[in-house]
Coordinates of C-alpha atoms in Angstrom, one line a residue:
X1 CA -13.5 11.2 -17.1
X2 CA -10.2 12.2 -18.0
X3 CA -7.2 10.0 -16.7
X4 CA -3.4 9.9 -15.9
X5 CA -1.2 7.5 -17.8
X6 CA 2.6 8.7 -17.1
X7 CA 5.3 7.3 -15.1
X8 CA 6.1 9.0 -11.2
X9 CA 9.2 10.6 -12.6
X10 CA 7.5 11.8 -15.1
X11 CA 4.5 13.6 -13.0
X12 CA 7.4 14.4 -11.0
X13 CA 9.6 16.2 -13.8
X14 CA 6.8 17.9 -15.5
X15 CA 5.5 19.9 -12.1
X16 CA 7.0 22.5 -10.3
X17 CA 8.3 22.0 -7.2
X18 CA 6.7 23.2 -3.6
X19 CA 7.2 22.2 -0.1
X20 CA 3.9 19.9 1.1
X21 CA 5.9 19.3 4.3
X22 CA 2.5 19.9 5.6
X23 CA 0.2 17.8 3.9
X24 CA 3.2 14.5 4.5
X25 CA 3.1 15.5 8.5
X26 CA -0.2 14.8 8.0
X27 CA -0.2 11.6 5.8
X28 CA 2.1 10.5 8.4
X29 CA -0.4 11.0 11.8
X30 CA -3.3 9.1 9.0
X31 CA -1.0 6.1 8.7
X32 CA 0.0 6.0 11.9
X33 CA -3.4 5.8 13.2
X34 CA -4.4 3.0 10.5
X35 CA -1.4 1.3 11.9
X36 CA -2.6 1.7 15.9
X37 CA -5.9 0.2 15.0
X38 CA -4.4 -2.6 13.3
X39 CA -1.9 -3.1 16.4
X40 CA -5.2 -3.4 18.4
X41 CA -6.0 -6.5 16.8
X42 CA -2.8 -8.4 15.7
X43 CA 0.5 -9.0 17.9
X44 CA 3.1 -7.5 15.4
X45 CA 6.9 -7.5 16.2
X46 CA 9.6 -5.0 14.7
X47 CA 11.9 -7.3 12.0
X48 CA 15.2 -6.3 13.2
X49 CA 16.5 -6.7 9.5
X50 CA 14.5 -3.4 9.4
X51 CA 15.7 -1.9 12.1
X52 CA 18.5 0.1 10.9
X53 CA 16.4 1.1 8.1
X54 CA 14.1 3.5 11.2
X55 CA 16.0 6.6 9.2
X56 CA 18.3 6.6 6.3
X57 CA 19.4 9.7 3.8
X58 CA 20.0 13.1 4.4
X59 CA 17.0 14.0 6.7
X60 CA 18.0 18.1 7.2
X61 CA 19.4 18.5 3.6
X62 CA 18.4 15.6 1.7
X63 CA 16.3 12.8 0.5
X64 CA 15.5 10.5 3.5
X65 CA 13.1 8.0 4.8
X66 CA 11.7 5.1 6.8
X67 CA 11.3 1.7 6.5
X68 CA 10.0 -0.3 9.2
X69 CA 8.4 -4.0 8.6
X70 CA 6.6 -6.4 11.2
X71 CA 5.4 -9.9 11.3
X72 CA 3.3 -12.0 13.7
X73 CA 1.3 -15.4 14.4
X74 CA -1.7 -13.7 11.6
X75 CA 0.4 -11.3 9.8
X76 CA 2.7 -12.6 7.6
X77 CA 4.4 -9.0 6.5
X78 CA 3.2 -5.8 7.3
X79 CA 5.4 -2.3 6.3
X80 CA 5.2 0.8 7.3
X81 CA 7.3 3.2 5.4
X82 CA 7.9 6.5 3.7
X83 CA 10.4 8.3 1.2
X84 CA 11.3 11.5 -0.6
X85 CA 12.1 15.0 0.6
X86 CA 8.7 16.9 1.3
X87 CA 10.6 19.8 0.9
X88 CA 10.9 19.6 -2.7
X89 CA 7.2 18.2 -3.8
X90 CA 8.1 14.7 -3.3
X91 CA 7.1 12.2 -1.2
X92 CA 5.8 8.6 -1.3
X93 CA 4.2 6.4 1.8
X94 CA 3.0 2.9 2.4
X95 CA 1.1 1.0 4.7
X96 CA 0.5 -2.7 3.6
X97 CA -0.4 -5.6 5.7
X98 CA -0.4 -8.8 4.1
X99 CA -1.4 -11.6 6.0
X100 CA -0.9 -15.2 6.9
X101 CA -2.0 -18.7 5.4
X102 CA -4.8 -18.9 8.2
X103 CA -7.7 -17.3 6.6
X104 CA -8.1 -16.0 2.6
X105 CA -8.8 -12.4 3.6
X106 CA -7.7 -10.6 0.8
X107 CA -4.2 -8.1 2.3
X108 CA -4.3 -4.5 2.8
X109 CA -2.9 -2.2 0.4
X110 CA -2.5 1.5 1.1
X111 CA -0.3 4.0 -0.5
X112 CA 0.0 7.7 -0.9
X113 CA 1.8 10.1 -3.3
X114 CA 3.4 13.8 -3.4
X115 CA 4.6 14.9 -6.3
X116 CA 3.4 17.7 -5.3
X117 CA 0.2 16.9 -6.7
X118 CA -1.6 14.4 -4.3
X119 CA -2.1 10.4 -5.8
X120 CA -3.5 7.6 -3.5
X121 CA -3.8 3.7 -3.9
X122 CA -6.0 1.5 -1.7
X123 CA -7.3 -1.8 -2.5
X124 CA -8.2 -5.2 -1.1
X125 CA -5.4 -7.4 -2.3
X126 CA -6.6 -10.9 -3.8
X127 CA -5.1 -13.9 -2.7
X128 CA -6.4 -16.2 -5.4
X129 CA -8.7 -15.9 -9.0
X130 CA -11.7 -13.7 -8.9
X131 CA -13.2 -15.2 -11.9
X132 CA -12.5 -18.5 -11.5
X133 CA -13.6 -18.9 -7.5
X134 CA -17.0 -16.4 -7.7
X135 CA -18.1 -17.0 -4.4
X136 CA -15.0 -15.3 -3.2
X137 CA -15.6 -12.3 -5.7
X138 CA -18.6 -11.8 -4.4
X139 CA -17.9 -12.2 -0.3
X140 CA -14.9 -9.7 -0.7
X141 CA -15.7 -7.3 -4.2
X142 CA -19.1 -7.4 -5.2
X143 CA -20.5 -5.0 -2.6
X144 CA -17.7 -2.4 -3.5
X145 CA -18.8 -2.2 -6.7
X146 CA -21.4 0.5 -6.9
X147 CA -19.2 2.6 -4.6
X148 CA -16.3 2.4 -6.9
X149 CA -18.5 3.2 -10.0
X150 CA -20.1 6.2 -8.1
X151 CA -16.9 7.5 -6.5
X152 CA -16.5 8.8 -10.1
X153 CA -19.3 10.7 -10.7
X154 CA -19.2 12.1 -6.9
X155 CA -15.5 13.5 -7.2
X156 CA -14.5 15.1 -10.1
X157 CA -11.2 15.9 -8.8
X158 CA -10.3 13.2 -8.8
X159 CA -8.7 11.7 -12.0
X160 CA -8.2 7.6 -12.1
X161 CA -4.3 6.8 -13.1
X162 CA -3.5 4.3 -15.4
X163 CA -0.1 2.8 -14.7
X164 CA 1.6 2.2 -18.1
X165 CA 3.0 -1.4 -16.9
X166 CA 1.0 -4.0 -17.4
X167 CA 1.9 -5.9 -14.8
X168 CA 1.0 -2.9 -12.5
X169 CA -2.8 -2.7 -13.9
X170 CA -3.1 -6.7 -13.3
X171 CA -1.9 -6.4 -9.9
X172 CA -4.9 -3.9 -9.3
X173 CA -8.2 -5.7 -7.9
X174 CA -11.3 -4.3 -9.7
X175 CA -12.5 -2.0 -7.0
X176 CA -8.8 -0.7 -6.3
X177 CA -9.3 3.2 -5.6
X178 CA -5.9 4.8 -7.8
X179 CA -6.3 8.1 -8.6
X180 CA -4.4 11.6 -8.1
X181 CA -6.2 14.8 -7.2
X182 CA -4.9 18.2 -6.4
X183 CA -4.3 18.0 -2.3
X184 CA -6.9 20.3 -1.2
X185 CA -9.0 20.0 2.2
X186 CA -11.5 18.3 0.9
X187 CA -9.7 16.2 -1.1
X188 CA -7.4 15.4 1.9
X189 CA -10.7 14.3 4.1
X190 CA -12.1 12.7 0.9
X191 CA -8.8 10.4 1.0
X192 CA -8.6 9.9 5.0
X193 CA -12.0 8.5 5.1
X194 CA -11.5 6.0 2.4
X195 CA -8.6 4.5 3.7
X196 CA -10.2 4.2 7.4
X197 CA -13.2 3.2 5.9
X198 CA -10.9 0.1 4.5
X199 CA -9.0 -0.3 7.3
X200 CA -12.0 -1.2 9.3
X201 CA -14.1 -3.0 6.8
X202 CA -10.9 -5.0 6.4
X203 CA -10.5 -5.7 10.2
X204 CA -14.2 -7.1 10.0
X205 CA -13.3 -9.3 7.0
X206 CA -10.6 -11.1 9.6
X207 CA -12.6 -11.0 12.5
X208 CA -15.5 -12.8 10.0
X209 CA -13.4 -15.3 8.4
X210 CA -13.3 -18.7 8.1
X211 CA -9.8 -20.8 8.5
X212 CA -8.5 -22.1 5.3
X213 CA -7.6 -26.1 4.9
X214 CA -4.2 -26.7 6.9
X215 CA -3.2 -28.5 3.7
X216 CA -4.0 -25.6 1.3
X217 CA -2.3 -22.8 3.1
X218 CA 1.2 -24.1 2.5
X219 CA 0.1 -23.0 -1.3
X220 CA -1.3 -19.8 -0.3
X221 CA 1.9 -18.7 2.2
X222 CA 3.6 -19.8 -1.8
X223 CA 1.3 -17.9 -3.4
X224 CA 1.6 -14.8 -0.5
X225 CA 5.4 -14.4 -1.2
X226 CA 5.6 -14.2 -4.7
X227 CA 2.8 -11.2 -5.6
X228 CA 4.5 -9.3 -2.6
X229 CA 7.5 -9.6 -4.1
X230 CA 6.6 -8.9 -7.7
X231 CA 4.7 -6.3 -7.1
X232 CA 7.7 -4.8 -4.9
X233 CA 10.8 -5.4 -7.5
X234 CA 8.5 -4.6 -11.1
X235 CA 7.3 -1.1 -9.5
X236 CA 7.9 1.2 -11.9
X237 CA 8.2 4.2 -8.8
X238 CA 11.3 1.9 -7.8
X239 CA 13.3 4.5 -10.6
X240 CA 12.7 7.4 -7.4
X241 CA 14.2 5.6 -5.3
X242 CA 17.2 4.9 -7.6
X243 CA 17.7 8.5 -8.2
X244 CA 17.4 10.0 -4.2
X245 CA 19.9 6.9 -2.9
X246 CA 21.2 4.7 -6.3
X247 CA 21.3 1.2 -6.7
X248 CA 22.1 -1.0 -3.6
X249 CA 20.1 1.2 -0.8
X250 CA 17.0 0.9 -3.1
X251 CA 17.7 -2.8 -3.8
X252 CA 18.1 -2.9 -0.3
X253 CA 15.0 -1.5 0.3
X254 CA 12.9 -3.6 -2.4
X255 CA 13.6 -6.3 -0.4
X256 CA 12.1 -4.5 3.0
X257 CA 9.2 -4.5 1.1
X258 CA 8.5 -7.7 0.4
X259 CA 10.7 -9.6 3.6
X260 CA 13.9 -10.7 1.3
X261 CA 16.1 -10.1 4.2
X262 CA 13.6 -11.2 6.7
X263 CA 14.8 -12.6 10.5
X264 CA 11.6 -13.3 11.7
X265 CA 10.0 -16.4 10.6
X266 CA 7.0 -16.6 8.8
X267 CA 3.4 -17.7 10.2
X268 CA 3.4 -21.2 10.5
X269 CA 1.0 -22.8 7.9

C-alpha cells in the first residue's frame, strides 16, 4: 500500500484549491455529536480562558476558527476546536478528551483534515509503556489489532500517512487509524463510523475501569500534562496556523490545546 509522507502545507500547496464548505458542515454536526455523547457521561465546564477564543479571524472573508476547551471532576482537558477557511480547501478539526488521574483509560484522540483532500486521525492515547506494562497492551490494543491490519486490505482508498517528525510517529499508539483518502460518500461514512465506533468503545473502557492507586496518579496527572503539551507545541500542522493568524494568536492557541492558560483547576489526584 502506497503512503503519504509530506508535511500539511505541503499537501496543502501542491493541490488545487475547492470549496468543501460542505463536507466541514458536516465534520462539524459528526463532532458535535461525539461531543453530546461524551457530555452524557462526564460533567464538563466551559474554561473561560477559552471563551473568547468561541470565534476569532475573518469568518465572511477570511481564515477563522473555534477553540473551546472543558474540564471536570474525570476529565482533565477536553477541546473542541476547528480552523481554516473551508472556502479555500482548508480546514482542520479536533476533538480530544484527555482524562483525569482516576482511572488509566488511555485519552481520546480525534482529528480531521481538508486540504481539500480528506485526512483523519483517531487513536486511543497511551498513558504509560505498552511494552513494558503488557497486561495494559493487551486490555486496551490487542483486540484492535486485526481490525487495524484489515482496515487496509478492506479500503484501498485509503492511504496510511507517515508524518515526517519523529516525534509525531512516536506519539502514535499502534492501532492509531492516520490516513488521507479522497472525501467521497463512502469514504465520509467509512470515517463517521470509525470515530463513533471509538467514541463508544472508549466510553465502555471508563465505565469498565478500575481506579488507579491515589499515590500513583499524582505521577500520571505529571505524566498527562506533558504528552498533551508536546504533542500540541511540536505539531508540525502548527506552521497553518502561523500563516492564517502569525505568531502570538497561534501561540495563543497552542496553549488552548493543551490548558497553558487554564482557569479551571485540574482533577484532584
Amino acid at each position: 500500500m502506497s503512503e503519504t509522507v509530506q508535511h500539511v502545507e505541503q499537501m496543502v500547496d501542491a493541490t488545487a484549491r475547492a470549496d468543501v464548505t460542505e463536507t466541514f458542515e458536516e465534520w462539524q454536526r459528526l463532532l458535535q455529536t461525539l461531543r453530546a455523547r461524551i457530555e452524557e457521561r462526564f460533567e464538563l465546564h466551559r474554561d473561560p480562558s477559552t471563551a473568547d477564543l468561541e470565534s476569532y479571524g475573518d469568518p465572511d472573508n477570511g481564515p477563522s476558527g473555534r477553540l473551546a476547551a472543558y474540564a471536570g471532576p474525570e476529565i482533565d482537558w477536553l477541546v473542541h476546536s476547528w480552523i481554516g477557511d473551508p472556502r479555500t480547501g482548508f480546514v482542520n478539526l479536533h476533538l480530544t478528551a484527555w482524562l483525569g488521574p482516576r482511572t488509566a483509560v488511555p485519552h481520546l484522540g480525534c482529528a480531521l483534515l481538508l486540504w481539500p483532500q480528506g485526512w483523519f486521525y483517531v487513536d486511543a492515547i497511551p498513558r504509560g509503556d505498552l511494552i513494558g506494562d503488557a497486561d495494559y497492551y493487551d486490555r486496551y490494543y490487542r483486540d484492535a489489532d486485526e481490525p487495524w491490519s484489515t482496515f487496509k486490505s478492506e479500503h484501498p482508498d485509503f492511504t496510511w500517512f507517515t508524518s515526517r517528525t519523529g516525534f509525531i510517529r512516536a506519539s502514535l499508539s499502534p492501532t492509531a487509524h492516520c490516513y488521507s483518502f479522497p472525501p467521497v460518500r463512502s469514504n465520509l461514512d467509512t470515517v463517521a463510523e470509525l470515530l463513533t465506533a471509538r467514541v463508544e468503545q472508549w466510553l465502555r473502557w471508563v465505565d469498565e475501569a478500575e481506579p488507579v492507586a491515589p499515590q500513583q496518579r499524582p505521577a500520571l496527572a505529571a505524566r498527562d500534562l506533558a504528552v498533551r503539551r508536546n504533542i500540541a507545541e511540536r505539531d508540525p500542522a502548527n506552521v497553518m496556523g502561523r500563516r492564517m493568524f502569525g505568531d502570538e494568536l497561534t501561540d495563543r492557541l497552542v496553549r488552548g490545546l493543551w490548558g497553558g492558560d487554564r482557569i479551571l483547576e485540574r482533577p484532584r489526584a
